[in-house]
Structures are given as structure tokens and as C-alpha cells.
Short mmCIF file of C-alpha atoms and ligand atoms in Angstrom, two decimals:
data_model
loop_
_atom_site.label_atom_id
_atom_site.label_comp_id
_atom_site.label_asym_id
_atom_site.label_seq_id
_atom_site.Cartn_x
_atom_site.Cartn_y
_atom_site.Cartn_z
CA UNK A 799 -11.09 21.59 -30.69
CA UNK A 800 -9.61 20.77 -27.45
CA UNK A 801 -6.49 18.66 -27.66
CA UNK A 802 -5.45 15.93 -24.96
CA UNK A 803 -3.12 17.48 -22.06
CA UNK A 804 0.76 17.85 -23.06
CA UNK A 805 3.06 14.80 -22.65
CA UNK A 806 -0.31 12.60 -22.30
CA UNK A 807 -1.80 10.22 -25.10
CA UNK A 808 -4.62 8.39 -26.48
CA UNK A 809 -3.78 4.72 -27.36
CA UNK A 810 -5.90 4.09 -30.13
CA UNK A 811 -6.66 0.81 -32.24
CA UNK A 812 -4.63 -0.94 -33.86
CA UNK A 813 -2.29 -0.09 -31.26
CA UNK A 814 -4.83 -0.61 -28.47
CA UNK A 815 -4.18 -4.73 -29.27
CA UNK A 816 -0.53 -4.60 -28.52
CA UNK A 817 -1.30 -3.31 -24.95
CA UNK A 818 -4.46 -5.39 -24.85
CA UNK A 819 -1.67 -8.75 -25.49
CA UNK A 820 0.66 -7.54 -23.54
CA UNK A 821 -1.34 -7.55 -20.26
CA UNK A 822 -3.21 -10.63 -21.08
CA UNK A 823 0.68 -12.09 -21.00
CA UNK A 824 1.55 -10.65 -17.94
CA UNK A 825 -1.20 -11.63 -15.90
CA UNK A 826 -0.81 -15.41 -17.37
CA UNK A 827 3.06 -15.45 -17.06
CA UNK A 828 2.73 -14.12 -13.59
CA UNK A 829 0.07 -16.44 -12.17
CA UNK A 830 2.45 -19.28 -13.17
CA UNK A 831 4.98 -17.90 -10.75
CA UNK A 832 2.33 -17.72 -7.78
CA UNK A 833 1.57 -14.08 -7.75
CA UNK A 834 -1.67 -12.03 -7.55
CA UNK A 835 -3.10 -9.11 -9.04
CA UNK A 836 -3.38 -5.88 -6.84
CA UNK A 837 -4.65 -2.72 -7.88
CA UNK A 838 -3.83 0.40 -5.31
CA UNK A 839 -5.21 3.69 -6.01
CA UNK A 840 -3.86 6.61 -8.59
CA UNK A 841 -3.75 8.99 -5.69
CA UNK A 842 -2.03 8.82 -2.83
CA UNK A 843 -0.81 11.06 0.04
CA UNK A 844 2.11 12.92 -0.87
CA UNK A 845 3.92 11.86 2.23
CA UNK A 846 3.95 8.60 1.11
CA UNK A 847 6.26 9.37 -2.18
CA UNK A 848 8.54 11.37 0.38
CA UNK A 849 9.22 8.97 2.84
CA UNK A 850 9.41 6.30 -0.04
CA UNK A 851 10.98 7.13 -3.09
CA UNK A 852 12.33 10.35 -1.23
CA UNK A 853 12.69 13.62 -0.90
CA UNK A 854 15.97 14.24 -2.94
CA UNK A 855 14.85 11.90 -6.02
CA UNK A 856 14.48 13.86 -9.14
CA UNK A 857 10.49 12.30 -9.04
CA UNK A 858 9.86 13.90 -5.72
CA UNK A 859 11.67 16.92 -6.19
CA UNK A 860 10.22 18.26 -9.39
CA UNK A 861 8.28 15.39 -11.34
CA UNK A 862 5.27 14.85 -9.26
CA UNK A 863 1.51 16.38 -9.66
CA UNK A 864 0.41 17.39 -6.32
CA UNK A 865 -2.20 19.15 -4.87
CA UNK A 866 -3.93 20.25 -2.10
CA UNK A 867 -7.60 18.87 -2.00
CA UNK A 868 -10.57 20.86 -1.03
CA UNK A 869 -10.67 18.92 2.14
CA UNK A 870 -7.19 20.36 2.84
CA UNK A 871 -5.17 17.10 2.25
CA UNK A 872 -1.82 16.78 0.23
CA UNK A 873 -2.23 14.28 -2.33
CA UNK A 874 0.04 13.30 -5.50
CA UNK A 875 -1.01 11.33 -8.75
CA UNK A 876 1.09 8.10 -8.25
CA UNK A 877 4.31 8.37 -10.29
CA UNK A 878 5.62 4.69 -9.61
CA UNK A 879 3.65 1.79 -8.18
CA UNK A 880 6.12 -0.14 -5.38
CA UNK A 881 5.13 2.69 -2.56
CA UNK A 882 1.49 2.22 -3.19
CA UNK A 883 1.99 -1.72 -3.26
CA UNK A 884 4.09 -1.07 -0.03
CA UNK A 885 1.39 1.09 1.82
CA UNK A 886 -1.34 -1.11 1.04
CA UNK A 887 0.91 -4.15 2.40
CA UNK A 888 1.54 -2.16 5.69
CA UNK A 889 -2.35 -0.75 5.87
CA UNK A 890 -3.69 -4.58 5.46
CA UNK A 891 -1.22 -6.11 7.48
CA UNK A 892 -0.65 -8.39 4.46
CA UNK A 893 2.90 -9.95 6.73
CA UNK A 894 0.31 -11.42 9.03
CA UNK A 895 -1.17 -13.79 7.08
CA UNK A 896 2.21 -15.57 7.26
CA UNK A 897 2.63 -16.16 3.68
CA UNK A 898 5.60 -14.19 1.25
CA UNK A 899 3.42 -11.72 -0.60
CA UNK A 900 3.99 -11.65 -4.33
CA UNK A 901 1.74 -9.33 -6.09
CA UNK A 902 1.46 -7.70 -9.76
CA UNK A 903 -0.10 -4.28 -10.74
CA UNK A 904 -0.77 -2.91 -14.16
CA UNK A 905 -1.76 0.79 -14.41
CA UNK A 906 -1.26 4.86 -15.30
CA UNK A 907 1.69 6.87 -13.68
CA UNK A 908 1.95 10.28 -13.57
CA UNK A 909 5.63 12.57 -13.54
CA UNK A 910 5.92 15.88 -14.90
CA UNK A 911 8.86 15.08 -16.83
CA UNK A 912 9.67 17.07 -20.41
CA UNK A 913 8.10 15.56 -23.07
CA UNK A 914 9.81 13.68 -25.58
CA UNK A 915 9.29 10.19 -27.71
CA UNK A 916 9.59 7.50 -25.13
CA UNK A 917 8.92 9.66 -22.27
CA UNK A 918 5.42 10.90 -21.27
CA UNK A 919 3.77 12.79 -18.26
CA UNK A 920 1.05 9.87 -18.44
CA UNK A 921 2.42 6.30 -18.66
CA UNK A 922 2.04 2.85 -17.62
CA UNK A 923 3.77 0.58 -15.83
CA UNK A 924 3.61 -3.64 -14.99
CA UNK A 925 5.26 -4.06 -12.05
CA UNK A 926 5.52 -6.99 -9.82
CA UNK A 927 6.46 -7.18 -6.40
CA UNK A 928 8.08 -10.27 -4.26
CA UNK A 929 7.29 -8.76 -0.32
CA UNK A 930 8.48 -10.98 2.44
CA UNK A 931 11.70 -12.88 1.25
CA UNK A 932 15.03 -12.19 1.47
CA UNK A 933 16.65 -14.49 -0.21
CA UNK A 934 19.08 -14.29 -2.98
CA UNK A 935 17.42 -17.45 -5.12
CA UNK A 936 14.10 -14.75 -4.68
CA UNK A 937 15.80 -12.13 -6.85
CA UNK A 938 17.09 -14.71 -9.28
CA UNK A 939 12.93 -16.23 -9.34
CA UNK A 940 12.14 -12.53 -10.11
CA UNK A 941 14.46 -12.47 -13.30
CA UNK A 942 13.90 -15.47 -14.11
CA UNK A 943 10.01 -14.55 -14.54
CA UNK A 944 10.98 -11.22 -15.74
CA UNK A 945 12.76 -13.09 -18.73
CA UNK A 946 10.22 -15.09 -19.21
CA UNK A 947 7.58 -12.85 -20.04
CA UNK A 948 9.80 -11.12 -22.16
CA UNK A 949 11.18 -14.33 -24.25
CA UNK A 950 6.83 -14.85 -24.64
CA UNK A 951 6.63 -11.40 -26.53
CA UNK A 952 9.48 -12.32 -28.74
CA UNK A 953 12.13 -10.40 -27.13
CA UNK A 954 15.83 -11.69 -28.01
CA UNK A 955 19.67 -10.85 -27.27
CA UNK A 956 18.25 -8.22 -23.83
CA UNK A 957 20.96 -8.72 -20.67
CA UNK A 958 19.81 -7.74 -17.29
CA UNK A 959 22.25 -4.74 -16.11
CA UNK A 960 22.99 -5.70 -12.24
CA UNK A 961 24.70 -3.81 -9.20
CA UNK A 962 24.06 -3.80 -5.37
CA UNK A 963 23.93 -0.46 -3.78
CA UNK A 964 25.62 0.21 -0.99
CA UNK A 965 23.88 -0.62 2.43
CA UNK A 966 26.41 -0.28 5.50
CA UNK A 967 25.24 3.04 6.23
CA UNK A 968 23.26 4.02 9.02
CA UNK A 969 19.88 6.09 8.48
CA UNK A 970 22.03 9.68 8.81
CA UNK A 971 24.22 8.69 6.42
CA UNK A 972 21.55 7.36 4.05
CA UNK A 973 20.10 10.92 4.76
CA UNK A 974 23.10 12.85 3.94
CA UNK A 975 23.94 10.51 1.12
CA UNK A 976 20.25 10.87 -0.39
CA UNK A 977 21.28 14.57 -0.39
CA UNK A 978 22.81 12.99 -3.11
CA UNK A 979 26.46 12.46 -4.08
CA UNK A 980 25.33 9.12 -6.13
CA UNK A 981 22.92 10.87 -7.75
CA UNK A 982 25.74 12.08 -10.20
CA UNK A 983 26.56 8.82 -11.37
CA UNK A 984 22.73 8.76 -13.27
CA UNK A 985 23.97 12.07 -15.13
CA UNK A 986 24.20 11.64 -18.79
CA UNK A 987 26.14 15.12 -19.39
CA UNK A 988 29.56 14.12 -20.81
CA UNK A 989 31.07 16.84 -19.06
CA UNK A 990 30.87 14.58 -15.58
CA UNK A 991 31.63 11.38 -17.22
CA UNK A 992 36.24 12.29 -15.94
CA UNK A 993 33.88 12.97 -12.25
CA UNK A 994 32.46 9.57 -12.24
CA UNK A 995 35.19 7.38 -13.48
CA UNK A 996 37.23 8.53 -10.65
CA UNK A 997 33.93 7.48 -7.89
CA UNK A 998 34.20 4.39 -6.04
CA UNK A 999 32.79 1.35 -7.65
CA UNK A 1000 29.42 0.05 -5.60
CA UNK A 1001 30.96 -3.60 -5.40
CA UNK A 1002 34.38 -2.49 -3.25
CA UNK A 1003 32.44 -0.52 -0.45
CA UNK A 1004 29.87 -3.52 0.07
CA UNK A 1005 29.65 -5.35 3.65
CA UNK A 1006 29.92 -8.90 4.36
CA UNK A 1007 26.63 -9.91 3.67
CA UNK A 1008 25.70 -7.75 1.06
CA UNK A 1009 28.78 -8.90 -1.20
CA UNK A 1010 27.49 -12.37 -0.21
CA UNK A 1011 24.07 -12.18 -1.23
CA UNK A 1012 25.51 -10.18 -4.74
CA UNK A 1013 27.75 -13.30 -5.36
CA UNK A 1014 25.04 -15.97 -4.15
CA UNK A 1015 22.23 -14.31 -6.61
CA UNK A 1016 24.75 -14.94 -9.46
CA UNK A 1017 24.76 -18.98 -9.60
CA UNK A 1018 20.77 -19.21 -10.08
CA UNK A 1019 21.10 -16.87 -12.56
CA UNK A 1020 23.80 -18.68 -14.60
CA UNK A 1021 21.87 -21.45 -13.99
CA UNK A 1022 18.47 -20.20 -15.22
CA UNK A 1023 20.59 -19.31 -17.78
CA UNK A 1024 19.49 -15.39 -17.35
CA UNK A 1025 21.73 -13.15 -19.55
CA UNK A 1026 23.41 -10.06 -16.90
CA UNK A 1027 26.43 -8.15 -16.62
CA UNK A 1028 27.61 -6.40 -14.06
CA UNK A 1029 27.00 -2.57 -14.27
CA UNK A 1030 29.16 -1.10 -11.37
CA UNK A 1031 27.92 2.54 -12.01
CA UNK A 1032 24.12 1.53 -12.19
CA UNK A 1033 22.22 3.32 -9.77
CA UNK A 1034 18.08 4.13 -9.72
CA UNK A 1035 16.65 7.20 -9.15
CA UNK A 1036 14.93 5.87 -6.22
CA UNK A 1037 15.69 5.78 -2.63
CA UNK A 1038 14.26 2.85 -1.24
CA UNK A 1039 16.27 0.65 -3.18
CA UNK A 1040 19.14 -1.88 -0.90
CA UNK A 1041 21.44 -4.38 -2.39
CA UNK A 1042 20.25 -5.65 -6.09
CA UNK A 1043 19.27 -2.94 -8.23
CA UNK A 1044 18.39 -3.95 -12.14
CA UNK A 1045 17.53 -2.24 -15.40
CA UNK A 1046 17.53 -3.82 -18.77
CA UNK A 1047 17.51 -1.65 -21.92
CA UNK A 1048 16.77 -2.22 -25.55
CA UNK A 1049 18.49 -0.85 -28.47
CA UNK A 1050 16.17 1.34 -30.74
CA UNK A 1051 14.44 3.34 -28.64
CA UNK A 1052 16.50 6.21 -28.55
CA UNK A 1053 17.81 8.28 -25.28
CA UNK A 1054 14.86 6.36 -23.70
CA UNK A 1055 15.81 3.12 -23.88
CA UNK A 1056 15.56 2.00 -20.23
CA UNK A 1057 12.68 -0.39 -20.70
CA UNK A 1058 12.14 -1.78 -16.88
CA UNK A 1059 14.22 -1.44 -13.88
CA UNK A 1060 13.88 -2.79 -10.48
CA UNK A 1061 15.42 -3.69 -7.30
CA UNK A 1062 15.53 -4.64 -3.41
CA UNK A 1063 13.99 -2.77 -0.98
CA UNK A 1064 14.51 -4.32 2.39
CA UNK A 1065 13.64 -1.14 4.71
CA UNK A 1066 10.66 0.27 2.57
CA UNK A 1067 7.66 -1.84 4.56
CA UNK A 1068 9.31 -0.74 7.70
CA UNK A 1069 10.14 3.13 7.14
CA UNK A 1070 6.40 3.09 6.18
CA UNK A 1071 5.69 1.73 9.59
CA UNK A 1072 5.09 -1.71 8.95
CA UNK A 1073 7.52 -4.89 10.38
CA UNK A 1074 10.51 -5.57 8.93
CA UNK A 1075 9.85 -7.18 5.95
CA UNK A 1076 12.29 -7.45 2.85
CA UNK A 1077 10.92 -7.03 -0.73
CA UNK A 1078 12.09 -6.72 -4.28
CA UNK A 1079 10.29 -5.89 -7.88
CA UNK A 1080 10.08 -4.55 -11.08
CA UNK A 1081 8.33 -1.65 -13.00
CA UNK A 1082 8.48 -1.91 -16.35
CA UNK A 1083 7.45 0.86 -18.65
CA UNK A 1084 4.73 -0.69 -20.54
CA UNK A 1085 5.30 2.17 -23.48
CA UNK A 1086 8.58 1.67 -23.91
CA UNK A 1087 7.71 -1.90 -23.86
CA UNK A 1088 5.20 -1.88 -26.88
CA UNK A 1089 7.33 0.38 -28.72
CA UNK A 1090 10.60 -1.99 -28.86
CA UNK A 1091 8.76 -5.74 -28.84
CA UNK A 1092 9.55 -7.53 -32.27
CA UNK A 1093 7.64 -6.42 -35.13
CA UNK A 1094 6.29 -10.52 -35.27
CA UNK A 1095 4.83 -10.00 -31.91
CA UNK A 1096 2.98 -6.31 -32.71
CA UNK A 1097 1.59 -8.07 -36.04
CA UNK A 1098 0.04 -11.21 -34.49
CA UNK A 1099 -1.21 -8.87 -31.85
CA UNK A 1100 -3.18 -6.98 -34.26
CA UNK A 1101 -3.96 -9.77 -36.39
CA UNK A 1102 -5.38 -11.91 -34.17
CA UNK A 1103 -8.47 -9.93 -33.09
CA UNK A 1104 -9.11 -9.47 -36.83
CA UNK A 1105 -13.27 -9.20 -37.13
CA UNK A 1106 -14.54 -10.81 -40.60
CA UNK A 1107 -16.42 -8.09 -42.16
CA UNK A 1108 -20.10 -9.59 -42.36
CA UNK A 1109 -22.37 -7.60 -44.87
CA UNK A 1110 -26.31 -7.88 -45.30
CA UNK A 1111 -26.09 -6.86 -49.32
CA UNK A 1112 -30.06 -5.17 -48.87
CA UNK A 1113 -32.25 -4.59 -46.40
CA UNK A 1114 -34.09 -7.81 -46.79
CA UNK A 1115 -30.93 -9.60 -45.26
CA UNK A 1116 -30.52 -7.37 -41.93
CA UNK A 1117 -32.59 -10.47 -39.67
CA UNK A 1118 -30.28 -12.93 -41.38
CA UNK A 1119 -27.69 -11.20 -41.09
CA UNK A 1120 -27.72 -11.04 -37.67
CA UNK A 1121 -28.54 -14.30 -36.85
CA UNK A 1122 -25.46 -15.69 -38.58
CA UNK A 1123 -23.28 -13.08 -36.79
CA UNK A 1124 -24.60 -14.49 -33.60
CA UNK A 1125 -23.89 -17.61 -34.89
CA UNK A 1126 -20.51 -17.18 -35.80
CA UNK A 1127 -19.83 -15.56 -32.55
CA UNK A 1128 -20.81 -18.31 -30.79
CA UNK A 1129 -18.44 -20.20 -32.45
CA UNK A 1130 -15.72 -17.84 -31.61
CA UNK A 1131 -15.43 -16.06 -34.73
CA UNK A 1132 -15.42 -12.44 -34.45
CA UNK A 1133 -17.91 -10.54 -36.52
CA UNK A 1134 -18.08 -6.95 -37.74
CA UNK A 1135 -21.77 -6.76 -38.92
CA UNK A 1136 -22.60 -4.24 -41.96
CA UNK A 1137 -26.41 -4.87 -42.03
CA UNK A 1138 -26.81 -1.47 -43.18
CA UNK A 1139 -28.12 -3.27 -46.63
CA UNK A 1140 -26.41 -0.79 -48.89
CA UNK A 1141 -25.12 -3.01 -51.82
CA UNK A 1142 -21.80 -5.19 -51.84
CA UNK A 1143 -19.72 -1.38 -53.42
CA UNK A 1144 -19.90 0.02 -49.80
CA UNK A 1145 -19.71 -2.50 -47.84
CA UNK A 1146 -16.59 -3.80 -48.96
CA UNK A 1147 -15.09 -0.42 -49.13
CA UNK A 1148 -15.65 0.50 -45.64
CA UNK A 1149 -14.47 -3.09 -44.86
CA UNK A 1150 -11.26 -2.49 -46.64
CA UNK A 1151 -10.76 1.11 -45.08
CA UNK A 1152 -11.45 -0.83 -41.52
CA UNK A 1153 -8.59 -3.44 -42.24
CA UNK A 1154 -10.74 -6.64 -42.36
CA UNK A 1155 -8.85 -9.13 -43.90
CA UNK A 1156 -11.71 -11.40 -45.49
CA UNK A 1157 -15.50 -10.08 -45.55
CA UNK A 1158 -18.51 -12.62 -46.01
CA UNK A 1159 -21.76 -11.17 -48.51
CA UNK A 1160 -24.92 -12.74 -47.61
CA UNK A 1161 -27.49 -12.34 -49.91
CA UNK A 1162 -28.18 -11.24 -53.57
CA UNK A 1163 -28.56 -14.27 -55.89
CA UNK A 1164 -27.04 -16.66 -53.45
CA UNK A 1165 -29.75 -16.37 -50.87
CA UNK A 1166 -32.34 -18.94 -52.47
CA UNK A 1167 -29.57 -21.49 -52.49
CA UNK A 1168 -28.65 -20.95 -48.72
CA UNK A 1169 -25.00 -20.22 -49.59
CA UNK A 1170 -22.93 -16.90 -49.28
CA UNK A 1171 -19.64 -15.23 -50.90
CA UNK A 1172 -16.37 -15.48 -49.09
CA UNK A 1173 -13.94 -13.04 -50.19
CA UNK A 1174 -10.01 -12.05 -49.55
CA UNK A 1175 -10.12 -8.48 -49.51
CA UNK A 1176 -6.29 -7.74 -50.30
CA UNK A 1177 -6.59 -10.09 -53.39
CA UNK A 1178 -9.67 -9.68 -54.80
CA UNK A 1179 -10.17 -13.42 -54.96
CA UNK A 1180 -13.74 -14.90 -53.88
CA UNK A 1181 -15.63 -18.58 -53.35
CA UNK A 1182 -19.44 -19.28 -53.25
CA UNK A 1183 -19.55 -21.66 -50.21
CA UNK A 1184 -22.73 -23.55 -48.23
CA UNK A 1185 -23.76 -21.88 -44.78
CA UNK A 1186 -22.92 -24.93 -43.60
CA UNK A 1187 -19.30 -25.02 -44.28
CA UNK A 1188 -18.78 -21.27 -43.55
CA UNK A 1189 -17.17 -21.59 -40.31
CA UNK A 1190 -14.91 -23.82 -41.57
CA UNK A 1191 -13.54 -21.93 -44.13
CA UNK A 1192 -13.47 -18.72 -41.74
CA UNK A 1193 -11.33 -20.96 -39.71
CA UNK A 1194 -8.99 -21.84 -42.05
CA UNK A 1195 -9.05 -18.08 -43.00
CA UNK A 1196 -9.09 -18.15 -46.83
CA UNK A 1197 -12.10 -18.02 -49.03
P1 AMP B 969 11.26 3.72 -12.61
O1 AMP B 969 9.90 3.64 -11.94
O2 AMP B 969 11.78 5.13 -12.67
O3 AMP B 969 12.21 2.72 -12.06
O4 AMP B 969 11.01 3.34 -14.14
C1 AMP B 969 10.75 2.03 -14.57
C2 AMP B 969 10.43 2.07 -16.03
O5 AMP B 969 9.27 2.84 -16.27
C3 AMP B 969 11.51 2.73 -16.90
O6 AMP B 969 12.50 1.82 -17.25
C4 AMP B 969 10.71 3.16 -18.10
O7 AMP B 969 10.56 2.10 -19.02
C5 AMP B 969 9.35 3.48 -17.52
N1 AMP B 969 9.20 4.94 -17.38
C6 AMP B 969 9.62 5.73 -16.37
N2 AMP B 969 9.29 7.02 -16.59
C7 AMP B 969 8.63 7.05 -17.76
C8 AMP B 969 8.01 8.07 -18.55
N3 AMP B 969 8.00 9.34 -18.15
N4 AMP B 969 7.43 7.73 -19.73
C9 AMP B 969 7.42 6.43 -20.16
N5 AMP B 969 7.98 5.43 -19.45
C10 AMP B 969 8.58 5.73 -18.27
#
């Protein structure tokens, strides 16, 4: 047998559903809020994730799977989506067209991080990214769309954790600093916990303008009635991030229980050579995200792509049978066709074993009379109904 690669996973049905509702959500909850889909490709040139995310992050450092390519080029499976998005902006001279880009992705990323429940080398992200304004009432939309989606799969009591990172330094300094002093306030080792209570708090080394667009996000956010506290020691374990920086966790998931974070990034477009054009967004760790949402959410996901098990009782019934499936699919009524024709013992079994919830017999002594047998498969319990008024009781999902 050979097994799937360590710290990768298949996502297999049931499960496959939750995922499957989960995007369908995000694409409709982000269309609402004027953004469009963009897809960039898993593989990228490794410069890109240095000059990006950079070359002291813990991704770059040690996480990423690079290689050299027969051609001779460096390239690295994407392990976050915002460079890519960034690139492709920059490469298409997206700023051109004039209009504030706001774009979604949905997709695989790859880090060679140590195993563990929450945490894979394979995962996936939804992102979205707002290129173009700079705004403070921007990062407050963002949120506010952010929550939204959220509140749609069910999610209650989460609180944004906010900060603004420090952005008065020059490019040397942001060089030394990436070399990285901050990077001790992500540690989780208790034994530095004395180190960092003594480190200057983000909010008392901002400029001017920085404290000013902090303090001026805050208002739409009470207003939109977004739930956020202040988290002076919250810092990503990117580099392009300026000003707001976000995260929001939920309880239950363990030492993983970072389910999104996000942030500003007003100098990423331009460090990758493009103009100088703000942008903020979101990855959130689709996983992580399946794994906490309500359990409400996970069973209507699975229940409502629930196939009626549809079984020919003997071979004489396989044409019928298939014409009614096609007729009941038309109707929007999904169908898991048994013509096999091997008696009403295995059909039902296999049915059961498959997790239909109600199966439909069609033949045997009700075939002269042009009806079939409904039947609840959990309760045993069973009606002789018309063809005609089949879809109707299939609709109101009870025999
Ligand atoms: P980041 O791109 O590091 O800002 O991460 C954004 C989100 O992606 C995190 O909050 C996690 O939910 C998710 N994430 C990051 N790394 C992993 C991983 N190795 N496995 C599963 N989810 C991850």
C-alpha cells in the first residue's frame, strides 16, 4: 500500500460537503461586497516569498518546499496566497485600470511545518484581498465582511484580535528589525513570557498617522458592531504586514487555534516593483475553519446533499428505474440509483451503510398499479404512494 505523503490529507465524504458549503459561502458572501475571484498559480519563484513574506520569517526560513527545476529555475510550492495575489497585480498592471482591486482566492498551501492536529504540510486557505485603498473605513469593510461570512456558518461569541505594527522605520531598519527582535513576541515558550512583558507595546512607538488611522478604524467597527480587542503583543509571522494586523481564534481547537489572520500591507505591490499601491486581506485557514464551525452548520452541510436511495427491486425495473431518476433529477431531487435489480434485502442495506436517509422501491407488486414504496430508513416506517405524488412527498422528506 502506499500511504498519502506525511502532514498531507485526503478530505473524504461526508466531510468533503463541509468544504464543498463553505466555499459556495465564500464566493456568495464575497460577491456581495464587490470582489472577484482570482486564482494564481501553486508555484511560484522562490524570490517572490523572499522579497515578500521575507527572508527572516519562520515560512521562508525553514517551512517552504523548494526546488530547483530541470530548467534550472528556483521555484517554491506557494505557502500563503497575498504574494501570489500581489505578483499577479504587479505582472497585469491591475492599478491601471483605475479601479481599487478587491479579489478572493480559495486554494492548497504548502509549509513544511511538524505535523500535528490542526496543522498540516498541505492546507487551504480563503483569502481575500482589498488592493488599492488606504483607508481606515477599508479595513473596517474587510471585517465587517470577514464577520459576515462567519455569522453565515453559524459562528458566535469570536472577537477580532487587533494591533498596528510599527511603521516609522526606514527600509534598514525594517531590515535589521526583520532580523527579528519582534519575532520573540510570537514565542509561545513560557520561559520568554518575563522577556516580553518588559518589550515596548506596538501602540506607544506608533507615528502620527499610523496612531490616527488605528484610532479612525475603531469607530466603523463599533459601529458595524464588529466584536475586537486590542492585542498590543499581536504580531504575524509575516513581513509585509504595516499598520493593522488581525487574527481571530476559536476556542476548541487546541494549540492551533488561530483560525484566520490578516493585515495591511501598504509597501508589498511596490517592493515587488509595482506603484505604490496600499492593500490589506485575510487568509483564513479553511481546516481550521471546518474543524471549529458549529456542529448545526457541519450537519446541514452534510444533510443537505442527501441522495434518496432509488432501487429497481429486479431486473425488469432497470429502464424504469432510470427514467424516474432522470425524472426526479430534473426536478432537483438528488438520486442514488440501485438498478442493480437484486431484491429490496440489498438494496436497502447498502442504502443504509451509504447514509441515505429515505430510499424509494420501484417495482414488485406495486408496479401494475403505477405506484412505489417510500421508506424512512432509520425508522423502519414505509407508505405505498402514486408516481404522481412522489416528488411531493420526497420534498416534504418523509414517507
Ligand atoms: P498565515 O498565512 O500564516 O497568516 O495563516 C493564516 C491562517 O492559515 C492561520 O490562522 C491558520 O488558520 C491557517 N494555517 C496556517 N498554517 C497552517 C497549517 N500548517 N495547517 C493548517 N492551517 C494553517
Amino acid at each position: 500500500m502506499i500511504a498519502s505523503v506525511k502532514g498531507t490529507r485526503d478530505l473524504l465524504p461526508p466531510e468533503t460537503r463541509v468544504f464543498s458549503l463553505v466555499e459556495s459561502i465564500a464566493r456568495e458572501t464575497f460577491a456581495l461586497y464587490g470582489f472577484d475571484e482570482i486564482r494564481t498559480p501553486h508555484l511560484e519563484l522562490t524570490e517572490l516569498f523572499v522579497r515578500s513574506v521575507g527572508a527572516s520569517s519562520d515560512i521562508v526560513h525553514k517551512e517552504m518546499y523548494s526546488f530547483t527545476t530541470k530548467g534550472g529555475q528556483d521555484v517554491t510550492l506557494r505557502p500563503e496566497n497575498t504574494a501570489g495575489v500581489a505578483r499577479a497585480y504587479v505582472e497585469h498592471r491591475m492599478a491601471q485600470s483605475g479601479f481599487a482591486r478587491k479579489l478572493y482566492y480559495l486554494g492548497a498551501q504548502f509549509r513544511y511545518e511538524r505535523p500535528q492536529e490542526g496543522r498540516y504540510r498541505e492546507f487551504r486557505q480563503i483569502g481575500a484581498e482589498a488592493i488599492g485603498p488606504a483607508d481606515p473605513a477599508t479595513d473596517a469593510e474587510l471585517l465587517v465582511m470577514l464577520f459576515d461570512f462567519l455569522t453565515r456558518l453559524g459562528f458566535e461569541g469570536l472577537t477580532v484580535a487587533l494591533n498596528t505594527v510599527v511603521e516609522k522605520l526606514g527600509e534598514d531598519d525594517r531590515r535589521r528589525l526583520t532580523q527579528n527582535p519582534l519575532r520573540v513576541l510570537d514565542t509561545k515558550d513560557p520561559a520568554l513570557a518575563g522577556l516580553i512583558a518588559g518589550a515596548p507595546r506596538m501602540l506607544e512607538l506608533l507615528d502620527e498617522e499610523s496612531l490616527r488611522h488605528h484610532e479612525e478604524l475603531l469607530g466603523p467597527l463599533d459601529a458595524a458592531g464588529i466584536p475586537y480587542r486590542i492585542e498590543p503583543r499581536l504580531v504575524r509571522g509575516l513581513d509585509y504586514y504595516t499598520r493593522t494586523v488581525f487574527e481571530v481564534t476559536a476556542s476548541g481547537l487546541g494549540a492551533q487555534d488561530a483560525i484566520l489572520g490578516g493585515g495591511r500591507y501598504d509597501r508589498l505591490v511596490s517592493d515587488l516593483g509595482g506603484p505604490k499601491v496600499p492593500g490589506i486581506g485575510f487568509a483564513i485557514g479553511e481546516d481550521r475553519l471546518v474543524a471549529a464551525a458549529p456542529e448545526a452548520f457541519r450537519r446541514a452541510a452534510v444533510e443537505a446533499t442527501d441522495a434518496v436511495a432509488l432501487i429497481a427491486l429486479e431486473s425488469a425495473d432497470r429502464a424504469d428505474a432510470l427514467a424516474l431518476a432522470s425524472e426526479l433529477r430534473r426536478a432537483g431531487v438528488a438520486v442514488d440509483l440501485d438498478p442493480s435489480g437484486r431484491g429490496p434485502g440489498p438494496g436497502l442495506k447498502s442504502a443504509e451503510k451509504r447514509g441515505a436517509r429515505l430510499a424509494v422501491l420501484l417495482g414488485g407488486r406495486e408496479r401494475e398499479n403505477g405506484m412505489v414504496v417510500v421508506k424512512e430508513l432509520a425508522t423502519r416506517s414505509q407508505r405505498t404512494v402514486p408516481r404522481a405524488e412522489l416528488l411531493d412527498a420526497l420534498k416534504r422528506g418523509q414517507p
